[in-house]
Coordinates of C-alpha atoms and ligand atoms in Angstrom, one line a residue:
M1 CA 12.8 -13.0 -31.3
N2 CA 14.2 -11.1 -28.2
I3 CA 16.6 -8.9 -29.4
S4 CA 19.0 -7.2 -26.5
N5 CA 18.1 -3.7 -26.0
A6 CA 14.5 -4.1 -27.9
T7 CA 11.3 -4.1 -25.1
S8 CA 10.8 -7.1 -23.6
I9 CA 7.2 -8.1 -21.6
A10 CA 5.8 -10.8 -20.5
F11 CA 2.4 -10.8 -19.0
H12 CA 1.6 -13.9 -15.8
D13 CA -2.1 -14.0 -15.2
Y14 CA -2.5 -16.1 -12.2
H15 CA -6.5 -15.2 -12.4
P16 CA -6.8 -13.5 -8.7
K17 CA -10.2 -13.7 -7.2
P18 CA -11.5 -10.4 -7.5
A19 CA -12.7 -9.3 -3.8
D20 CA -16.3 -9.5 -3.0
F21 CA -17.2 -6.0 -2.7
F22 CA -20.6 -6.3 -1.1
V23 CA -20.0 -9.4 1.1
E24 CA -16.7 -7.5 2.8
V25 CA -19.2 -4.7 3.7
I26 CA -21.6 -5.6 5.2
D27 CA -19.9 -8.3 6.8
G28 CA -17.7 -5.2 8.3
L29 CA -20.8 -2.9 9.0
L30 CA -22.7 -5.6 10.7
H31 CA -19.9 -6.7 13.3
R32 CA -19.2 -3.9 16.1
P33 CA -17.1 -1.9 15.8
R34 CA -18.3 -1.2 12.6
S35 CA -15.9 -1.1 9.7
I36 CA -14.6 -1.4 6.4
P37 CA -11.5 -2.6 4.4
P38 CA -9.2 0.1 3.2
K39 CA -8.3 -1.6 0.3
F40 CA -11.8 -0.4 -1.2
F41 CA -11.1 3.4 -1.1
Y42 CA -9.3 2.3 -4.4
N43 CA -11.9 3.0 -7.2
E44 CA -11.5 5.5 -9.9
R45 CA -12.2 8.5 -7.9
G46 CA -10.6 7.3 -4.9
S47 CA -7.3 6.8 -6.7
Q48 CA -7.1 9.9 -8.1
L49 CA -7.8 11.8 -4.6
F50 CA -5.0 9.8 -3.2
E51 CA -2.8 11.1 -6.4
Q52 CA -4.0 14.6 -4.1
I53 CA -3.2 13.6 -1.1
T54 CA 0.2 12.6 -1.9
G55 CA 0.4 16.0 -3.0
L56 CA -0.7 17.6 -0.4
P57 CA 1.7 20.1 1.8
E58 CA 0.7 18.2 5.6
Y59 CA 1.3 14.7 3.8
Y60 CA 4.7 14.3 3.9
L61 CA 5.1 10.5 3.2
T62 CA 5.0 10.0 -0.5
R63 CA 7.5 13.4 -0.9
T64 CA 9.1 12.1 1.4
E65 CA 9.5 8.4 0.0
Q66 CA 10.6 9.9 -3.1
A67 CA 13.4 12.0 -2.1
I68 CA 15.4 9.2 -0.1
L69 CA 15.4 6.8 -3.2
E70 CA 16.1 9.8 -5.6
K71 CA 19.0 10.7 -3.6
N72 CA 20.3 7.5 -2.6
A73 CA 19.5 5.8 -5.7
E74 CA 23.1 5.0 -6.2
E75 CA 24.2 3.8 -2.2
I76 CA 20.8 1.4 -2.6
A77 CA 22.3 -0.2 -6.1
R78 CA 25.5 -0.6 -4.1
I79 CA 24.1 -1.8 -0.9
V80 CA 21.4 -4.0 -2.6
G81 CA 23.2 -5.1 -5.8
R82 CA 22.4 -4.7 -9.7
N83 CA 21.6 -7.8 -11.8
C84 CA 18.5 -9.3 -9.5
L85 CA 15.5 -9.6 -10.2
L86 CA 13.2 -6.9 -8.6
I87 CA 9.6 -8.1 -7.5
E88 CA 7.3 -5.3 -6.9
P89 CA 4.1 -6.4 -5.0
G90 CA 0.7 -3.8 -5.3
S91 CA 3.2 -2.1 -8.0
G92 CA 0.1 -0.1 -9.2
N93 CA 1.0 2.8 -11.6
C94 CA 5.0 1.6 -11.7
E95 CA 6.3 5.6 -10.7
K96 CA 8.2 4.5 -7.7
V97 CA 10.5 1.5 -9.5
R98 CA 11.4 4.2 -12.4
L99 CA 13.3 6.1 -9.2
L100 CA 15.5 3.4 -9.3
L101 CA 16.3 1.4 -12.3
D102 CA 19.0 3.9 -13.8
A103 CA 21.1 3.0 -10.7
L104 CA 19.9 -0.8 -9.9
Q105 CA 20.0 -2.2 -13.5
P106 CA 18.0 -5.1 -12.3
Q107 CA 17.7 -7.8 -15.1
T108 CA 14.2 -8.5 -14.3
Y109 CA 11.1 -6.2 -12.8
V110 CA 8.1 -8.3 -12.0
P111 CA 5.2 -6.0 -11.0
M112 CA 2.4 -7.6 -9.4
D113 CA -1.5 -6.5 -9.2
I114 CA -4.4 -7.4 -8.6
S115 CA -5.9 -4.9 -11.2
R116 CA -4.8 -6.7 -14.8
D117 CA -5.9 -3.2 -16.6
H118 CA -3.6 -1.0 -14.3
L119 CA -1.5 -3.6 -14.6
R120 CA -1.0 -3.8 -18.0
K121 CA -1.3 -0.2 -18.6
A122 CA 1.6 0.7 -16.3
A123 CA 3.8 -2.6 -17.5
I124 CA 3.3 -1.5 -21.3
N125 CA 4.3 2.5 -19.8
L126 CA 7.6 1.4 -17.8
S127 CA 8.3 -1.0 -20.5
A128 CA 8.6 1.8 -23.2
D129 CA 10.7 4.0 -21.1
Y130 CA 13.3 1.6 -20.2
P131 CA 13.4 -0.8 -23.1
W132 CA 16.2 -3.0 -21.6
L133 CA 14.5 -4.2 -19.0
D134 CA 12.8 -7.5 -18.7
V135 CA 9.4 -6.9 -17.5
H136 CA 7.2 -9.6 -16.6
A137 CA 4.2 -8.4 -14.9
S138 CA 1.7 -10.9 -12.3
C139 CA -1.3 -10.3 -12.1
I140 CA -2.2 -11.8 -8.8
D141 CA -3.9 -11.0 -5.6
F142 CA 0.0 -10.5 -3.5
T143 CA -1.3 -11.4 -0.1
Q144 CA -0.9 -15.5 -2.5
P145 CA 1.4 -17.5 -2.7
L146 CA 3.8 -16.6 -6.1
D147 CA 5.4 -18.9 -8.3
L148 CA 8.3 -17.4 -10.2
S149 CA 9.3 -20.4 -12.4
F150 CA 9.3 -18.4 -15.3
C151 CA 12.2 -16.5 -14.2
P152 CA 15.5 -17.1 -13.6
P153 CA 16.6 -18.9 -11.2
D154 CA 19.8 -18.0 -10.6
S155 CA 19.9 -14.0 -9.9
Q156 CA 19.2 -13.0 -6.4
R157 CA 15.4 -11.7 -5.5
V158 CA 15.0 -8.1 -4.0
A159 CA 11.0 -7.4 -3.4
F160 CA 10.3 -3.6 -2.9
F161 CA 7.3 -2.9 -1.5
P162 CA 7.4 1.3 -1.5
G163 CA 5.3 3.8 0.5
S164 CA 4.7 2.8 3.5
S165 CA 1.4 0.2 2.4
I166 CA 3.3 -2.0 5.3
G167 CA 1.4 0.4 7.7
N168 CA -2.4 -0.7 6.9
F169 CA -1.4 -4.0 8.1
E170 CA -2.1 -5.2 11.5
P171 CA 1.6 -5.8 13.4
D172 CA 1.1 -9.3 13.3
S173 CA -0.3 -9.7 9.4
A174 CA 2.4 -7.6 9.0
T175 CA 5.0 -10.4 10.3
R176 CA 2.7 -13.1 8.0
F177 CA 3.3 -10.7 5.1
L178 CA 6.9 -10.5 5.0
A179 CA 7.2 -13.3 6.1
Q180 CA 6.0 -14.9 2.7
V181 CA 8.1 -12.0 1.4
A182 CA 10.8 -14.0 2.9
D183 CA 9.9 -17.4 1.2
V184 CA 9.5 -15.7 -2.2
V185 CA 12.9 -14.0 -2.6
G186 CA 14.5 -16.9 -0.8
P187 CA 18.2 -17.2 1.0
G188 CA 20.7 -14.6 0.0
G189 CA 17.7 -12.7 -1.4
G190 CA 16.4 -8.8 0.0
M191 CA 13.5 -6.8 1.3
L192 CA 14.0 -2.5 -0.3
I193 CA 10.9 -1.4 2.4
G194 CA 9.6 2.2 2.7
V195 CA 8.2 2.6 6.5
D196 CA 7.1 5.5 8.2
L197 CA 8.0 6.5 11.1
K198 CA 6.6 7.2 14.6
K199 CA 7.4 11.3 15.2
D200 CA 5.5 14.3 17.1
R201 CA 1.7 13.7 16.7
C202 CA 1.3 16.9 15.6
I203 CA 3.1 16.1 11.9
L204 CA 0.7 12.8 12.0
D205 CA -2.6 14.3 12.9
A206 CA -1.9 17.5 10.8
A207 CA -1.1 14.8 7.4
Y208 CA -4.6 13.2 8.1
N209 CA -6.7 16.0 7.9
D210 CA -5.4 18.3 5.8
T211 CA -6.7 22.0 5.6
T212 CA -8.4 21.6 2.1
G213 CA -10.3 18.4 3.3
V214 CA -8.7 15.7 0.2
T215 CA -8.8 13.5 2.7
A216 CA -12.1 13.3 4.0
Q217 CA -13.6 12.8 0.6
F218 CA -10.7 10.4 0.1
N219 CA -12.5 9.2 3.3
L220 CA -16.2 9.5 2.3
N221 CA -15.9 8.1 -0.9
L222 CA -15.5 5.0 0.3
L223 CA -19.3 5.5 1.4
Q224 CA -20.4 7.2 -2.2
R225 CA -19.2 3.8 -4.1
I226 CA -21.2 1.9 -2.0
N227 CA -23.9 4.0 -2.7
S228 CA -23.3 3.7 -6.0
E229 CA -22.0 0.2 -7.1
L230 CA -24.1 -1.8 -3.8
N231 CA -27.3 0.0 -4.3
A232 CA -27.3 1.9 -1.1
D233 CA -28.3 5.3 0.3
F234 CA -25.9 6.7 2.6
D235 CA -26.4 10.6 3.4
L236 CA -22.7 11.8 2.8
N237 CA -23.9 14.8 4.5
H238 CA -24.4 12.4 7.9
F239 CA -21.0 11.1 8.1
T240 CA -18.1 13.3 9.2
H241 CA -14.1 12.1 8.4
H242 CA -12.7 12.0 12.0
A243 CA -8.6 11.0 12.0
F244 CA -6.1 10.9 14.5
Y245 CA -3.0 9.0 15.9
N246 CA -3.8 6.7 18.3
E247 CA -0.6 6.7 20.3
H248 CA -1.0 3.7 22.7
K249 CA -0.9 1.1 19.5
G250 CA 1.0 3.8 17.6
R251 CA -1.7 4.0 14.6
I252 CA -3.5 6.7 12.3
E253 CA -7.0 5.6 12.7
M254 CA -9.3 6.9 10.0
H255 CA -13.7 6.9 10.6
L256 CA -16.3 7.8 9.7
I257 CA -18.4 8.9 12.2
S258 CA -22.4 8.9 11.9
Q259 CA -24.0 13.0 12.8
L260 CA -26.9 11.4 13.9
R261 CA -28.8 8.6 14.7
Q262 CA -29.6 6.8 10.9
A263 CA -30.6 4.1 9.6
V264 CA -28.8 2.8 6.2
H265 CA -30.6 0.5 3.6
I266 CA -27.9 -1.9 1.4
E267 CA -29.8 -4.0 -0.7
Q268 CA -32.0 -5.9 1.5
H269 CA -30.0 -5.1 4.4
T270 CA -30.5 -1.9 6.8
I271 CA -28.2 -1.0 9.3
E272 CA -28.7 1.2 12.1
F273 CA -26.7 4.2 13.3
A274 CA -26.2 5.7 16.6
K275 CA -25.3 9.3 17.0
G276 CA -21.5 9.5 17.2
E277 CA -21.3 5.9 15.8
S278 CA -18.5 5.0 13.4
I279 CA -17.0 3.0 11.1
H280 CA -14.1 2.7 11.3
T281 CA -11.5 2.7 7.5
E282 CA -8.3 2.6 8.2
N283 CA -5.5 1.7 10.5
S284 CA -1.7 3.4 9.5
Y285 CA 0.9 1.7 11.3
K286 CA 3.7 4.2 12.4
Y287 CA 7.0 2.2 13.6
T288 CA 10.2 3.7 15.0
I289 CA 13.2 1.8 13.5
E290 CA 13.9 -0.6 16.5
E291 CA 10.1 -1.6 16.3
F292 CA 10.1 -2.4 12.6
Q293 CA 13.8 -4.0 12.7
A294 CA 11.8 -6.1 15.2
L295 CA 9.0 -7.4 12.6
A296 CA 11.5 -7.9 9.8
I297 CA 13.8 -10.2 12.5
R298 CA 10.5 -12.2 13.5
A299 CA 9.5 -12.9 9.6
G300 CA 13.2 -14.0 9.0
F301 CA 14.7 -10.8 7.7
V302 CA 18.2 -9.8 8.8
P303 CA 18.1 -5.8 8.9
V304 CA 21.3 -4.8 6.9
Y305 CA 21.3 -0.8 5.9
L306 CA 18.3 2.1 6.3
W307 CA 18.2 5.5 4.5
T308 CA 15.8 8.2 5.9
D309 CA 16.0 12.1 5.2
A310 CA 17.0 15.2 7.7
D311 CA 13.6 15.0 9.6
A312 CA 13.4 11.2 10.6
L313 CA 9.7 11.1 9.4
F314 CA 10.2 8.2 6.9
S315 CA 12.4 5.5 6.0
V316 CA 13.4 3.0 3.4
Q317 CA 15.1 0.0 4.8
Y318 CA 16.7 -2.5 3.6
F319 CA 17.1 -6.6 4.4
E320 CA 17.9 -9.7 3.7
I321 CA 17.7 -13.5 4.4
P322 CA 20.7 -15.2 5.2
A323 CA 22.3 -17.5 2.6
C324 CA 22.3 -21.1 3.7
Ligands
LIG1 C1 -1.2 4.3 1.4 C2 -1.4 3.3 3.4 C3 0.5 4.3 2.7 O1 -1.7 5.3 5.2 O2 -0.8 7.0 4.5 C4 -3.1 8.3 2.4 C5 -3.4 5.7 3.0 N1 -4.7 7.5 4.3 N2 -4.1 9.2 3.7 C6 -1.4 5.9 4.5 C7 -3.9 6.9 3.2 C8 -5.4 8.2 4.2 C9 -1.6 5.6 2.9 N3 -1.0 4.2 2.5

């Protein structure tokens, strides 16, 4: 029985195939330039370090986006429309959506995450705080097609993708990903997305080179994780964090630089690093408003409205798919 006002929560398990850490790490390290996908930052320690990053004075992204959502929640709700079906790919701890729920009053919220236990916990906590909200937690790899047949077919579908997570995608894959989102929300559907903006490079460089070295620890934690989970022997004292804004590509690049010529062993593999050789660990693309709108338009969206802070550091942009 489901009494209105009582907590309503459903769990849908699409059994996402977990990433193969070993295969992806070896593949990335054997190719030139060497790289490791940024999705592997987020083990328990990495997630803790990222939490710390979000509170750093130099790291303006999280607090600026939060302030934009808080300040404009009512207007966002008016523009997006109430009673929607709100889908959040990679919902994590479901903290950001809380800033919108009271104003937006969605009929249904669909948090999607690949991490089953975190998703379950986050959905239960959210549901306890918002008993009027119909929560359909979906354990899924959000880059896979999503079946929303459990949802009421008539409500407007809106995707929520905060945090400038889109910055981790290459622009072409970002377009493909948004086209997939466009498919899911369908004609008349919308997308509310947090996008970090191009700005003075000093601000960007500082945000990824904090003086207390938390970002360096976050980056180096990848090697620690490879050591403990893949039986490797990276010497963390012999790699250094290197992050800089690549103006030409419009992205922050994070690297780990080998401080000397060295060999590292991972299971049966030996990887030889030259002195100064890099492991590319992350790209974080920055866009102008016009650049990002053009990207979203290529994916089938129409720009509807956007919000930024007074210093134009960060943007929250709303798009729709024209109704047919
Ligand atoms: C979570 C991808 C938005 O690019 O700013 C923070 C990750 N990396 N500091 C970002 C990150 C280094 C973050 N995103």
